[in-house]
Amino acid sequence: MSVSVPLDRQLTREELAVDPVDAAKLLLGCVIEAGDVRVRLVEVEAYRGGDDPASHCYRGKTPRNEVMFGPAGHLYVYFVYGMHFCANVVSLTDGVPGAVLLRAGEVIGGLEEARSRRPASRSNTELAKGPARLTSVLGLEREHNGVDLTDPASPVRLLAGEPAPTESVVAGPRVGVAVAMDVPWRFWLDGSPAVSVYRRGGKRRG
């Protein structure tokens, strides 16, 4: 028997305190909300800690990555290539590093504000097509690092949204990592035009 999931219910810390691979699958179809802008997540990537050489936490805790060590449900925002911010949802239990990179989404609320932040986008489906674009349309920057997505009073919230059907979830290798390139921890919704373009290899994440 299927269980009805209330739409727009805010996700809890307990739901997110799981392995990043499981958290990634959970996040597909969920909605991240910042102000008036709402983005439905259609592509994510899982990253662990000491057993994942592509992770920011592979070599241990630093001032930059400490948010990834928990507790779950917080936002990990980092600056990449000297020009973009990317956002992750922290998972696992407090003290054990893990997070899910938010790679792409569909803007479902606050479209005018989203377009004002990305005026060069040729279509609405391109607004959040890629991790830097997604972060940009939501207006997320360095000051949002560490915010609690499970707090009702948070400026950025994570909502359950419409659950993604299992048969629509596709898995494949992560994008642009220099190591562990074939690990299939990128997950996306089949058929969504907002899913980003796959690029193998490249520079290390961040």
C-alpha positions as MATLAB code, in Angstrom:
seq = 'MSVSVPLDRQLTREELAVDPVDAAKLLLGCVIEAGDVRVRLVEVEAYRGGDDPASHCYRGKTPRNEVMFGPAGHLYVYFVYGMHFCANVVSLTDGVPGAVLLRAGEVIGGLEEARSRRPASRSNTELAKGPARLTSVLGLEREHNGVDLTDPASPVRLLAGEPAPTESVVAGPRVGVAVAMDVPWRFWLDGSPAVSVYRRGGKRRG';
ca = [
       0.000    0.000    0.000;
       1.415    3.405   -0.938;
       1.844    6.064    1.725;
       0.749    9.612    1.010;
       3.478   12.207    1.519;
       2.164   15.697    2.397;
       3.426   18.198   -0.163;
       5.548   21.093    1.134;
       6.265   19.259    4.379;
       9.677   20.353    5.633;
      12.178   17.503    5.757;
      13.496   16.543    9.173;
      17.047   16.061   10.383;
      16.329   12.389   11.061;
      15.310   11.792    7.437;
      18.555   13.312    6.189;
      20.842   11.565    8.699;
      21.442    8.643    6.338;
      24.123    7.537    3.899;
      24.659   10.233    1.218;
      23.629    7.791   -1.523;
      20.276    7.242    0.181;
      19.928   10.949    0.911;
      20.586   11.742   -2.760;
      17.729    9.510   -3.893;
      15.479   11.025   -1.225;
      16.209   14.562   -2.434;
      15.099   13.964   -6.028;
      11.725   15.620   -6.442;
      12.139   17.627   -3.239;
      11.960   21.419   -3.270;
      14.545   23.873   -1.973;
      13.124   27.283   -1.156;
      14.930   30.582   -0.564;
      12.691   33.622   -0.295;
      10.177   33.517   -3.141;
      12.260   31.240   -5.352;
      11.506   27.515   -5.276;
      13.468   24.869   -7.171;
      12.434   21.229   -7.604;
      15.558   19.071   -7.503;
      16.089   16.868  -10.572;
      19.809   16.021  -10.302;
      22.097   15.422   -7.306;
      25.456   13.814   -6.440;
      26.464   11.935   -3.299;
      29.821   12.442   -1.540;
      31.091   10.592    1.524;
      34.214   11.223    3.605;
      37.352    9.189    4.230;
      36.379    6.423    1.794;
      35.566    8.822   -1.060;
      38.659   10.412   -2.668;
      36.439   12.806   -4.660;
      35.007   14.296   -1.457;
      36.101   17.545    0.174;
      36.388   15.548    3.431;
      38.673   12.815    2.154;
      41.698   14.205    4.013;
      39.832   15.191    7.172;
      38.183   18.220    8.726;
      39.229   21.756    7.787;
      37.665   25.176    8.439;
      36.267   25.030    4.915;
      34.562   21.611    5.066;
      33.594   21.379    8.761;
      29.877   21.818    7.978;
      30.027   18.472    6.126;
      30.744   16.759    9.450;
      27.212   17.409   10.631;
      24.735   17.494   12.029;
      22.606   16.498    9.042;
      20.204   18.943    7.455;
      22.571   21.879    7.201;
      23.624   23.599    3.979;
      27.263   23.340    2.899;
      28.092   26.183    0.486;
      31.526   26.533   -1.098;
      33.206   28.718   -3.699;
      34.593   26.952   -6.774;
      36.957   27.985   -9.588;
      37.081   31.514   -8.160;
      33.697   32.433   -9.620;
      30.784   30.225   -8.492;
      29.069   28.984   -5.351;
      27.765   25.418   -5.062;
      25.370   24.063   -2.432;
      25.156   20.698   -0.677;
      22.773   19.134    1.829;
      24.659   17.534    4.732;
      23.696   13.948    5.580;
      24.881   11.122    7.894;
      25.208   11.520   11.661;
      26.987   14.248   13.587;
      30.747   13.822   13.283;
      30.611   11.561   10.212;
      31.123   13.533    6.967;
      28.792   13.257    4.012;
      26.744   15.505    1.772;
      24.730   15.679   -1.425;
      25.626   18.225   -4.104;
      22.563   19.915   -5.610;
      23.345   19.691   -9.327;
      20.206   20.863  -11.129;
      16.546   21.725  -10.709;
      13.388   23.138  -12.215;
      12.238   26.580  -11.029;
       8.638   26.189   -9.838;
       8.217   29.421   -7.887;
       9.529   32.986   -7.996;
      10.240   32.753  -11.709;
      10.639   36.508  -12.255;
      13.195   36.799   -9.459;
      15.029   33.729  -10.724;
      15.204   35.178  -14.248;
      16.497   38.494  -12.892;
      19.403   36.621  -11.324;
      20.197   34.760  -14.542;
      19.153   37.116  -17.371;
      21.404   35.338  -19.881;
      19.416   32.089  -19.639;
      17.768   31.310  -22.967;
      14.865   29.413  -21.409;
      13.327   28.658  -18.031;
      14.700   25.104  -18.118;
      18.255   26.503  -18.209;
      17.844   28.694  -15.120;
      19.018   26.030  -12.653;
      20.621   23.575  -15.085;
      23.895   22.990  -13.256;
      25.084   23.446   -9.644;
      26.335   27.028  -10.000;
      23.173   28.106  -11.823;
      20.949   26.477   -9.214;
      22.775   28.243   -6.398;
      22.608   31.528   -8.291;
      18.840   31.503   -8.893;
      18.288   30.792   -5.198;
      20.600   33.663   -4.230;
      22.814   31.413   -2.116;
      26.258   32.731   -1.210;
      28.933   32.307    1.441;
      26.742   33.615    4.263;
      24.333   30.721    3.747;
      26.996   28.149    4.611;
      25.778   26.234    7.660;
      22.122   27.320    7.644;
      19.712   24.727    9.013;
      17.387   23.558    6.234;
      15.151   21.782    8.762;
      14.416   24.908   10.811;
      11.014   26.479    9.940;
      12.545   29.940   10.532;
      15.526   29.311    8.222;
      16.059   31.603    5.203;
      16.542   28.413    3.134;
      14.229   25.433    3.600;
      14.026   21.914    2.202;
      10.540   20.603    1.438;
       9.356   17.093    0.635;
       7.569   18.053   -2.595;
       6.271   15.337   -4.932;
       8.114   12.009   -4.435;
      10.044   10.873   -7.501;
       8.840    7.525   -8.934;
      11.543    4.879   -8.514;
      11.408    3.963  -12.188;
      12.259    7.551  -13.185;
      15.503    7.703  -11.164;
      18.691    7.130  -13.178;
      22.194    6.637  -11.749;
      25.561    7.323  -13.356;
      29.099    8.620  -12.718;
      29.674   11.980  -11.066;
      30.559   15.029  -13.143;
      34.013   16.552  -13.481;
      35.783   14.760  -10.615;
      39.474   13.943  -11.027;
      39.299   10.670   -9.061;
      36.658    7.969   -8.488;
      35.289    9.020  -11.860;
      33.226    5.892  -12.451;
      31.481    5.763   -9.086;
      27.748    5.908   -9.981;
      26.659    8.342   -7.292;
      25.020   10.929   -9.540;
      21.247   10.561   -9.647;
      18.766   12.345  -11.885;
      15.147   12.258  -13.032;
      14.866   10.723  -16.466;
      13.307   13.052  -19.016;
      13.784   16.330  -17.154;
      15.149   19.002  -19.526;
      16.838   20.709  -16.564;
      19.346   17.876  -15.979;
      22.874   19.152  -16.639;
      25.274   17.937  -19.315;
      27.588   15.097  -18.243;
      31.313   15.823  -18.431;
      33.773   13.133  -17.396;
      36.920   13.946  -15.458;
      38.337   17.436  -15.185;
      39.446   19.397  -12.181;
      38.874   18.195   -8.645;
      35.601   19.356   -7.130;
      36.356   22.746   -5.594;
];
